[in-house]
Amino acid sequence: MQIPLWLGNIEGIGAVGGLVGEAVALSGDPITIHNSYSTADVFASNGFNVGGIAGYMYRTDISNSYSTGEITGQGCSSVGGIAGVLVYEGS
């Protein structure tokens, strides 16, 4: 997936990200996020999984991507500049 830009402010409670809330590959090939960035400010309160690119990533490869917005999780668990949670199981 190539997403070149996201502008603005994003607010939510769970699985909140600058590009996607969740990037999940349950079977087959992993999801790929490449050459992407977000300038969005991401805000969540009393929730979980808040990130500059994705709130939650499962079996997701990410490369050459970044976030420059402010990431705020008030009373939230799992807050990160790129991903709130990144889980990768496999070889």
Backbone as XML, in Angstrom:
<?xml version="1.0"?>
<chain id="A" units="angstrom">
  <residue number="1" name="MET">
    <atom name="N" x="0.852" y="-1.146" z="0.000"/>
    <atom name="CA" x="0.000" y="0.000" z="0.000"/>
    <atom name="C" x="0.905" y="1.218" z="0.000"/>
  </residue>
  <residue number="2" name="GLN">
    <atom name="N" x="0.679" y="2.149" z="-0.902"/>
    <atom name="CA" x="1.404" y="3.405" z="-0.914"/>
    <atom name="C" x="0.414" y="4.537" z="-0.680"/>
  </residue>
  <residue number="3" name="ILE">
    <atom name="N" x="0.564" y="5.196" z="0.437"/>
    <atom name="CA" x="-0.297" y="6.332" z="0.774"/>
    <atom name="C" x="0.640" y="7.509" z="0.985"/>
  </residue>
  <residue number="4" name="PRO">
    <atom name="N" x="0.671" y="8.449" z="0.069"/>
    <atom name="CA" x="1.691" y="9.479" z="0.160"/>
    <atom name="C" x="1.468" y="10.555" z="1.204"/>
  </residue>
  <residue number="5" name="LEU">
    <atom name="N" x="0.239" y="10.824" z="1.607"/>
    <atom name="CA" x="0.045" y="11.974" z="2.471"/>
    <atom name="C" x="-1.322" y="11.950" z="3.134"/>
  </residue>
  <residue number="6" name="TRP">
    <atom name="N" x="-1.360" y="12.386" z="4.369"/>
    <atom name="CA" x="-2.624" y="12.608" z="5.056"/>
    <atom name="C" x="-2.475" y="13.876" z="5.873"/>
  </residue>
  <residue number="7" name="LEU">
    <atom name="N" x="-3.363" y="14.820" z="5.676"/>
    <atom name="CA" x="-3.311" y="16.106" z="6.376"/>
    <atom name="C" x="-4.486" y="16.220" z="7.335"/>
  </residue>
  <residue number="8" name="GLY">
    <atom name="N" x="-4.344" y="17.021" z="8.370"/>
    <atom name="CA" x="-5.471" y="17.313" z="9.241"/>
    <atom name="C" x="-5.307" y="16.747" z="10.630"/>
  </residue>
  <residue number="9" name="ASN">
    <atom name="N" x="-6.437" y="16.632" z="11.307"/>
    <atom name="CA" x="-6.478" y="16.115" z="12.670"/>
    <atom name="C" x="-7.362" y="14.877" z="12.696"/>
  </residue>
  <residue number="10" name="ILE">
    <atom name="N" x="-6.931" y="13.877" z="13.447"/>
    <atom name="CA" x="-7.682" y="12.633" z="13.560"/>
    <atom name="C" x="-7.929" y="12.372" z="15.028"/>
  </residue>
  <residue number="11" name="GLU">
    <atom name="N" x="-9.180" y="12.103" z="15.373"/>
    <atom name="CA" x="-9.544" y="11.822" z="16.760"/>
    <atom name="C" x="-10.331" y="10.527" z="16.841"/>
  </residue>
  <residue number="12" name="GLY">
    <atom name="N" x="-10.140" y="9.794" z="17.922"/>
    <atom name="CA" x="-10.870" y="8.562" z="18.117"/>
    <atom name="C" x="-10.636" y="8.002" z="19.499"/>
  </residue>
  <residue number="13" name="ILE">
    <atom name="N" x="-11.045" y="6.746" z="19.683"/>
    <atom name="CA" x="-10.888" y="6.087" z="20.970"/>
    <atom name="C" x="-9.934" y="4.898" z="20.845"/>
  </residue>
  <residue number="14" name="GLY">
    <atom name="N" x="-10.216" y="3.971" z="19.948"/>
    <atom name="CA" x="-9.385" y="2.782" z="19.820"/>
    <atom name="C" x="-8.920" y="2.567" z="18.403"/>
  </residue>
  <residue number="15" name="ALA">
    <atom name="N" x="-7.688" y="2.072" z="18.256"/>
    <atom name="CA" x="-7.074" y="1.816" z="16.950"/>
    <atom name="C" x="-7.148" y="3.065" z="16.079"/>
  </residue>
  <residue number="16" name="VAL">
    <atom name="N" x="-6.447" y="4.108" z="16.520"/>
    <atom name="CA" x="-6.442" y="5.389" z="15.829"/>
    <atom name="C" x="-5.060" y="5.616" z="15.243"/>
  </residue>
  <residue number="17" name="GLY">
    <atom name="N" x="-4.990" y="5.917" z="13.936"/>
    <atom name="CA" x="-3.709" y="6.153" z="13.295"/>
    <atom name="C" x="-3.784" y="7.268" z="12.273"/>
  </residue>
  <residue number="18" name="GLY">
    <atom name="N" x="-2.616" y="7.809" z="11.913"/>
    <atom name="CA" x="-2.557" y="8.890" z="10.945"/>
    <atom name="C" x="-2.943" y="8.473" z="9.542"/>
  </residue>
  <residue number="19" name="LEU">
    <atom name="N" x="-2.714" y="7.197" z="9.176"/>
    <atom name="CA" x="-3.123" y="6.682" z="7.871"/>
    <atom name="C" x="-4.233" y="5.651" z="7.989"/>
  </residue>
  <residue number="20" name="VAL">
    <atom name="N" x="-4.063" y="4.696" z="8.886"/>
    <atom name="CA" x="-5.068" y="3.642" z="9.073"/>
    <atom name="C" x="-5.235" y="3.356" z="10.565"/>
  </residue>
  <residue number="21" name="GLY">
    <atom name="N" x="-6.425" y="2.960" z="10.951"/>
    <atom name="CA" x="-6.648" y="2.558" z="12.329"/>
    <atom name="C" x="-5.994" y="1.221" z="12.605"/>
  </residue>
  <residue number="22" name="GLU">
    <atom name="N" x="-6.278" y="0.233" z="11.720"/>
    <atom name="CA" x="-5.711" y="-1.100" z="11.849"/>
    <atom name="C" x="-5.218" y="-1.583" z="10.492"/>
  </residue>
  <residue number="23" name="ALA">
    <atom name="N" x="-4.045" y="-2.206" z="10.478"/>
    <atom name="CA" x="-3.513" y="-2.887" z="9.301"/>
    <atom name="C" x="-3.299" y="-4.331" z="9.719"/>
  </residue>
  <residue number="24" name="VAL">
    <atom name="N" x="-4.197" y="-5.221" z="9.294"/>
    <atom name="CA" x="-4.197" y="-6.600" z="9.783"/>
    <atom name="C" x="-4.221" y="-7.577" z="8.609"/>
  </residue>
  <residue number="25" name="ALA">
    <atom name="N" x="-3.257" y="-8.485" z="8.562"/>
    <atom name="CA" x="-3.225" y="-9.567" z="7.574"/>
    <atom name="C" x="-3.420" y="-10.872" z="8.332"/>
  </residue>
  <residue number="26" name="LEU">
    <atom name="N" x="-4.614" y="-11.418" z="8.276"/>
    <atom name="CA" x="-4.899" y="-12.648" z="9.012"/>
    <atom name="C" x="-4.342" y="-13.878" z="8.313"/>
  </residue>
  <residue number="27" name="SER">
    <atom name="N" x="-4.235" y="-13.842" z="6.982"/>
    <atom name="CA" x="-3.671" y="-14.967" z="6.247"/>
    <atom name="C" x="-3.008" y="-14.435" z="4.983"/>
  </residue>
  <residue number="28" name="GLY">
    <atom name="N" x="-2.249" y="-15.305" z="4.326"/>
    <atom name="CA" x="-1.573" y="-14.896" z="3.101"/>
    <atom name="C" x="-0.379" y="-14.002" z="3.384"/>
  </residue>
  <residue number="29" name="ASP">
    <atom name="N" x="-0.043" y="-13.171" z="2.417"/>
    <atom name="CA" x="1.098" y="-12.281" z="2.543"/>
    <atom name="C" x="0.821" y="-11.168" z="3.546"/>
  </residue>
  <residue number="30" name="PRO">
    <atom name="N" x="1.878" y="-10.676" z="4.184"/>
    <atom name="CA" x="1.711" y="-9.550" z="5.097"/>
    <atom name="C" x="1.274" y="-8.294" z="4.337"/>
  </residue>
  <residue number="31" name="ILE">
    <atom name="N" x="0.681" y="-7.387" z="5.033"/>
    <atom name="CA" x="0.360" y="-6.075" z="4.470"/>
    <atom name="C" x="1.662" y="-5.285" z="4.387"/>
  </residue>
  <residue number="32" name="THR">
    <atom name="N" x="1.825" y="-4.496" z="3.335"/>
    <atom name="CA" x="3.017" y="-3.671" z="3.181"/>
    <atom name="C" x="2.615" y="-2.202" z="3.115"/>
  </residue>
  <residue number="33" name="ILE">
    <atom name="N" x="3.222" y="-1.410" z="3.968"/>
    <atom name="CA" x="3.085" y="0.043" z="3.916"/>
    <atom name="C" x="4.453" y="0.575" z="3.530"/>
  </residue>
  <residue number="34" name="HIS">
    <atom name="N" x="4.542" y="1.248" z="2.383"/>
    <atom name="CA" x="5.835" y="1.650" z="1.829"/>
    <atom name="C" x="5.725" y="3.060" z="1.242"/>
  </residue>
  <residue number="35" name="ASN">
    <atom name="N" x="6.764" y="3.861" z="1.432"/>
    <atom name="CA" x="6.812" y="5.225" z="0.890"/>
    <atom name="C" x="5.579" y="6.035" z="1.278"/>
  </residue>
  <residue number="36" name="SER">
    <atom name="N" x="5.232" y="5.998" z="2.536"/>
    <atom name="CA" x="4.034" y="6.682" z="3.007"/>
    <atom name="C" x="4.368" y="7.591" z="4.176"/>
  </residue>
  <residue number="37" name="TYR">
    <atom name="N" x="3.575" y="8.637" z="4.339"/>
    <atom name="CA" x="3.775" y="9.489" z="5.505"/>
    <atom name="C" x="2.478" y="10.186" z="5.879"/>
  </residue>
  <residue number="38" name="SER">
    <atom name="N" x="2.457" y="10.661" z="7.111"/>
    <atom name="CA" x="1.314" y="11.388" z="7.631"/>
    <atom name="C" x="1.810" y="12.627" z="8.358"/>
  </residue>
  <residue number="39" name="THR">
    <atom name="N" x="1.137" y="13.734" z="8.128"/>
    <atom name="CA" x="1.421" y="14.957" z="8.869"/>
    <atom name="C" x="0.283" y="15.266" z="9.837"/>
  </residue>
  <residue number="40" name="ALA">
    <atom name="N" x="-0.658" y="14.346" z="9.943"/>
    <atom name="CA" x="-1.836" y="14.554" z="10.777"/>
    <atom name="C" x="-1.490" y="14.501" z="12.265"/>
  </residue>
  <residue number="41" name="ASP">
    <atom name="N" x="-2.162" y="15.332" z="13.045"/>
    <atom name="CA" x="-2.133" y="15.202" z="14.499"/>
    <atom name="C" x="-3.144" y="14.136" z="14.866"/>
  </residue>
  <residue number="42" name="VAL">
    <atom name="N" x="-2.729" y="13.185" z="15.690"/>
    <atom name="CA" x="-3.596" y="12.059" z="16.071"/>
    <atom name="C" x="-3.865" y="12.151" z="17.565"/>
  </residue>
  <residue number="43" name="PHE">
    <atom name="N" x="-5.139" y="12.102" z="17.943"/>
    <atom name="CA" x="-5.532" y="12.250" z="19.345"/>
    <atom name="C" x="-6.544" y="11.177" z="19.724"/>
  </residue>
  <residue number="44" name="ALA">
    <atom name="N" x="-6.348" y="10.584" z="20.890"/>
    <atom name="CA" x="-7.327" y="9.654" z="21.453"/>
    <atom name="C" x="-7.341" y="9.843" z="22.958"/>
  </residue>
  <residue number="45" name="SER">
    <atom name="N" x="-8.504" y="9.624" z="23.557"/>
    <atom name="CA" x="-8.599" y="9.717" z="25.015"/>
    <atom name="C" x="-9.286" y="8.487" z="25.565"/>
  </residue>
  <residue number="46" name="ASN">
    <atom name="N" x="-8.735" y="8.011" z="26.677"/>
    <atom name="CA" x="-9.289" y="6.853" z="27.384"/>
    <atom name="C" x="-9.494" y="5.662" z="26.464"/>
  </residue>
  <residue number="47" name="GLY">
    <atom name="N" x="-8.547" y="5.437" z="25.575"/>
    <atom name="CA" x="-8.652" y="4.338" z="24.619"/>
    <atom name="C" x="-7.382" y="3.524" z="24.564"/>
  </residue>
  <residue number="48" name="PHE">
    <atom name="N" x="-7.042" y="3.072" z="23.370"/>
    <atom name="CA" x="-5.910" y="2.174" z="23.195"/>
    <atom name="C" x="-5.430" y="2.223" z="21.746"/>
  </residue>
  <residue number="49" name="ASN">
    <atom name="N" x="-4.181" y="1.802" z="21.514"/>
    <atom name="CA" x="-3.604" y="1.635" z="20.181"/>
    <atom name="C" x="-3.668" y="2.914" z="19.351"/>
  </residue>
  <residue number="50" name="VAL">
    <atom name="N" x="-2.772" y="3.838" z="19.647"/>
    <atom name="CA" x="-2.717" y="5.127" z="18.973"/>
    <atom name="C" x="-1.338" y="5.281" z="18.344"/>
  </residue>
  <residue number="51" name="GLY">
    <atom name="N" x="-1.285" y="5.566" z="17.030"/>
    <atom name="CA" x="0.009" y="5.704" z="16.363"/>
    <atom name="C" x="-0.006" y="6.709" z="15.236"/>
  </residue>
  <residue number="52" name="GLY">
    <atom name="N" x="1.180" y="7.160" z="14.843"/>
    <atom name="CA" x="1.297" y="8.147" z="13.781"/>
    <atom name="C" x="0.960" y="7.602" z="12.404"/>
  </residue>
  <residue number="53" name="ILE">
    <atom name="N" x="1.233" y="6.320" z="12.156"/>
    <atom name="CA" x="0.861" y="5.669" z="10.898"/>
    <atom name="C" x="-0.354" y="4.773" z="11.119"/>
  </residue>
  <residue number="54" name="ALA">
    <atom name="N" x="-0.299" y="3.899" z="12.114"/>
    <atom name="CA" x="-1.413" y="2.980" z="12.392"/>
    <atom name="C" x="-1.545" y="2.770" z="13.895"/>
  </residue>
  <residue number="55" name="GLY">
    <atom name="N" x="-2.766" y="2.623" z="14.338"/>
    <atom name="CA" x="-2.988" y="2.331" z="15.742"/>
    <atom name="C" x="-2.577" y="0.909" z="16.096"/>
  </residue>
  <residue number="56" name="TYR">
    <atom name="N" x="-2.883" y="-0.034" z="15.193"/>
    <atom name="CA" x="-2.596" y="-1.445" z="15.442"/>
    <atom name="C" x="-2.135" y="-2.075" z="14.131"/>
  </residue>
  <residue number="57" name="MET">
    <atom name="N" x="-0.988" y="-2.759" z="14.158"/>
    <atom name="CA" x="-0.485" y="-3.451" z="12.971"/>
    <atom name="C" x="-0.198" y="-4.905" z="13.326"/>
  </residue>
  <residue number="58" name="TYR">
    <atom name="N" x="-0.765" y="-5.815" z="12.543"/>
    <atom name="CA" x="-0.553" y="-7.253" z="12.730"/>
    <atom name="C" x="-0.090" y="-7.821" z="11.398"/>
  </residue>
  <residue number="59" name="ARG">
    <atom name="N" x="1.113" y="-8.416" z="11.400"/>
    <atom name="CA" x="1.720" y="-8.957" z="10.178"/>
    <atom name="C" x="1.758" y="-7.874" z="9.089"/>
  </residue>
  <residue number="60" name="THR">
    <atom name="N" x="2.367" y="-6.766" z="9.444"/>
    <atom name="CA" x="2.472" y="-5.631" z="8.539"/>
    <atom name="C" x="3.934" y="-5.216" z="8.420"/>
  </residue>
  <residue number="61" name="ASP">
    <atom name="N" x="4.431" y="-5.167" z="7.195"/>
    <atom name="CA" x="5.773" y="-4.666" z="6.931"/>
    <atom name="C" x="5.666" y="-3.176" z="6.640"/>
  </residue>
  <residue number="62" name="ILE">
    <atom name="N" x="6.539" y="-2.386" z="7.246"/>
    <atom name="CA" x="6.529" y="-0.953" z="7.007"/>
    <atom name="C" x="7.949" y="-0.504" z="6.678"/>
  </residue>
  <residue number="63" name="SER">
    <atom name="N" x="8.080" y="0.295" z="5.616"/>
    <atom name="CA" x="9.406" y="0.780" z="5.229"/>
    <atom name="C" x="9.292" y="2.166" z="4.603"/>
  </residue>
  <residue number="64" name="ASN">
    <atom name="N" x="10.344" y="2.935" z="4.775"/>
    <atom name="CA" x="10.441" y="4.268" z="4.194"/>
    <atom name="C" x="9.176" y="5.090" z="4.453"/>
  </residue>
  <residue number="65" name="SER">
    <atom name="N" x="8.688" y="5.059" z="5.666"/>
    <atom name="CA" x="7.457" y="5.752" z="6.040"/>
    <atom name="C" x="7.669" y="6.475" z="7.361"/>
  </residue>
  <residue number="66" name="TYR">
    <atom name="N" x="6.956" y="7.570" z="7.549"/>
    <atom name="CA" x="7.134" y="8.348" z="8.770"/>
    <atom name="C" x="5.902" y="9.176" z="9.080"/>
  </residue>
  <residue number="67" name="SER">
    <atom name="N" x="5.889" y="9.695" z="10.302"/>
    <atom name="CA" x="4.819" y="10.567" z="10.773"/>
    <atom name="C" x="5.452" y="11.795" z="11.408"/>
  </residue>
  <residue number="68" name="THR">
    <atom name="N" x="4.921" y="12.976" z="11.101"/>
    <atom name="CA" x="5.451" y="14.211" z="11.693"/>
    <atom name="C" x="4.432" y="14.908" z="12.588"/>
  </residue>
  <residue number="69" name="GLY">
    <atom name="N" x="3.219" y="14.395" z="12.669"/>
    <atom name="CA" x="2.190" y="15.018" z="13.497"/>
    <atom name="C" x="2.394" y="14.729" z="14.972"/>
  </residue>
  <residue number="70" name="GLU">
    <atom name="N" x="1.650" y="15.441" z="15.784"/>
    <atom name="CA" x="1.676" y="15.213" z="17.229"/>
    <atom name="C" x="0.765" y="14.034" z="17.556"/>
  </residue>
  <residue number="71" name="ILE">
    <atom name="N" x="1.294" y="13.072" z="18.308"/>
    <atom name="CA" x="0.546" y="11.871" z="18.686"/>
    <atom name="C" x="0.239" y="11.982" z="20.170"/>
  </residue>
  <residue number="72" name="THR">
    <atom name="N" x="-1.050" y="12.022" z="20.515"/>
    <atom name="CA" x="-1.465" y="12.206" z="21.904"/>
    <atom name="C" x="-2.449" y="11.119" z="22.295"/>
  </residue>
  <residue number="73" name="GLY">
    <atom name="N" x="-2.153" y="10.447" z="23.387"/>
    <atom name="CA" x="-3.065" y="9.453" z="23.936"/>
    <atom name="C" x="-3.283" y="9.734" z="25.410"/>
  </residue>
  <residue number="74" name="GLN">
    <atom name="N" x="-4.307" y="10.494" z="25.721"/>
    <atom name="CA" x="-4.606" y="10.820" z="27.115"/>
    <atom name="C" x="-5.320" y="9.643" z="27.758"/>
  </residue>
  <residue number="75" name="GLY">
    <atom name="N" x="-4.695" y="9.077" z="28.773"/>
    <atom name="CA" x="-5.289" y="7.933" z="29.458"/>
    <atom name="C" x="-5.352" y="6.697" z="28.589"/>
  </residue>
  <residue number="76" name="CYS">
    <atom name="N" x="-4.505" y="6.624" z="27.562"/>
    <atom name="CA" x="-4.512" y="5.502" z="26.624"/>
    <atom name="C" x="-3.355" y="4.551" z="26.899"/>
  </residue>
  <residue number="77" name="SER">
    <atom name="N" x="-3.557" y="3.307" z="26.548"/>
    <atom name="CA" x="-2.457" y="2.351" z="26.553"/>
    <atom name="C" x="-1.953" y="2.204" z="25.125"/>
  </residue>
  <residue number="78" name="SER">
    <atom name="N" x="-0.713" y="1.861" z="24.953"/>
    <atom name="CA" x="-0.114" y="1.575" z="23.649"/>
    <atom name="C" x="-0.179" y="2.771" z="22.702"/>
  </residue>
  <residue number="79" name="VAL">
    <atom name="N" x="0.716" y="3.731" z="22.931"/>
    <atom name="CA" x="0.819" y="4.928" z="22.098"/>
    <atom name="C" x="2.231" y="4.968" z="21.521"/>
  </residue>
  <residue number="80" name="GLY">
    <atom name="N" x="2.345" y="5.170" z="20.187"/>
    <atom name="CA" x="3.663" y="5.211" z="19.558"/>
    <atom name="C" x="3.727" y="6.162" z="18.391"/>
  </residue>
  <residue number="81" name="GLY">
    <atom name="N" x="4.927" y="6.582" z="18.034"/>
    <atom name="CA" x="5.115" y="7.513" z="16.926"/>
    <atom name="C" x="4.761" y="6.919" z="15.581"/>
  </residue>
  <residue number="82" name="ILE">
    <atom name="N" x="5.035" y="5.630" z="15.374"/>
    <atom name="CA" x="4.679" y="4.939" z="14.129"/>
    <atom name="C" x="3.443" y="4.060" z="14.352"/>
  </residue>
  <residue number="83" name="ALA">
    <atom name="N" x="3.475" y="3.209" z="15.361"/>
    <atom name="CA" x="2.351" y="2.313" z="15.650"/>
    <atom name="C" x="2.132" y="2.241" z="17.158"/>
  </residue>
  <residue number="84" name="GLY">
    <atom name="N" x="0.870" y="2.165" z="17.545"/>
    <atom name="CA" x="0.571" y="1.932" z="18.948"/>
    <atom name="C" x="0.976" y="0.522" z="19.344"/>
  </residue>
  <residue number="85" name="VAL">
    <atom name="N" x="0.633" y="-0.444" z="18.489"/>
    <atom name="CA" x="0.985" y="-1.854" z="18.696"/>
    <atom name="C" x="1.416" y="-2.441" z="17.357"/>
  </residue>
  <residue number="86" name="LEU">
    <atom name="N" x="2.535" y="-3.150" z="17.351"/>
    <atom name="CA" x="3.003" y="-3.883" z="16.172"/>
    <atom name="C" x="3.243" y="-5.328" z="16.575"/>
  </residue>
  <residue number="87" name="VAL">
    <atom name="N" x="2.494" y="-6.243" z="15.991"/>
    <atom name="CA" x="2.643" y="-7.670" z="16.267"/>
    <atom name="C" x="3.033" y="-8.350" z="14.960"/>
  </residue>
  <residue number="88" name="TYR">
    <atom name="N" x="4.134" y="-9.085" z="14.989"/>
    <atom name="CA" x="4.562" y="-9.787" z="13.771"/>
    <atom name="C" x="4.933" y="-11.202" z="14.140"/>
  </residue>
  <residue number="89" name="GLU">
    <atom name="N" x="4.156" y="-12.146" z="13.638"/>
    <atom name="CA" x="4.420" y="-13.559" z="13.864"/>
    <atom name="C" x="4.729" y="-14.197" z="12.526"/>
  </residue>
  <residue number="90" name="GLY">
    <atom name="N" x="5.762" y="-14.930" z="12.428"/>
    <atom name="CA" x="6.124" y="-15.582" z="11.173"/>
    <atom name="C" x="7.605" y="-15.810" z="11.100"/>
  </residue>
  <residue number="91" name="SER">
    <atom name="N" x="8.053" y="-16.160" z="9.907"/>
    <atom name="CA" x="9.473" y="-16.468" z="9.740"/>
    <atom name="C" x="10.279" y="-15.226" z="9.421"/>
  </residue>
</chain>
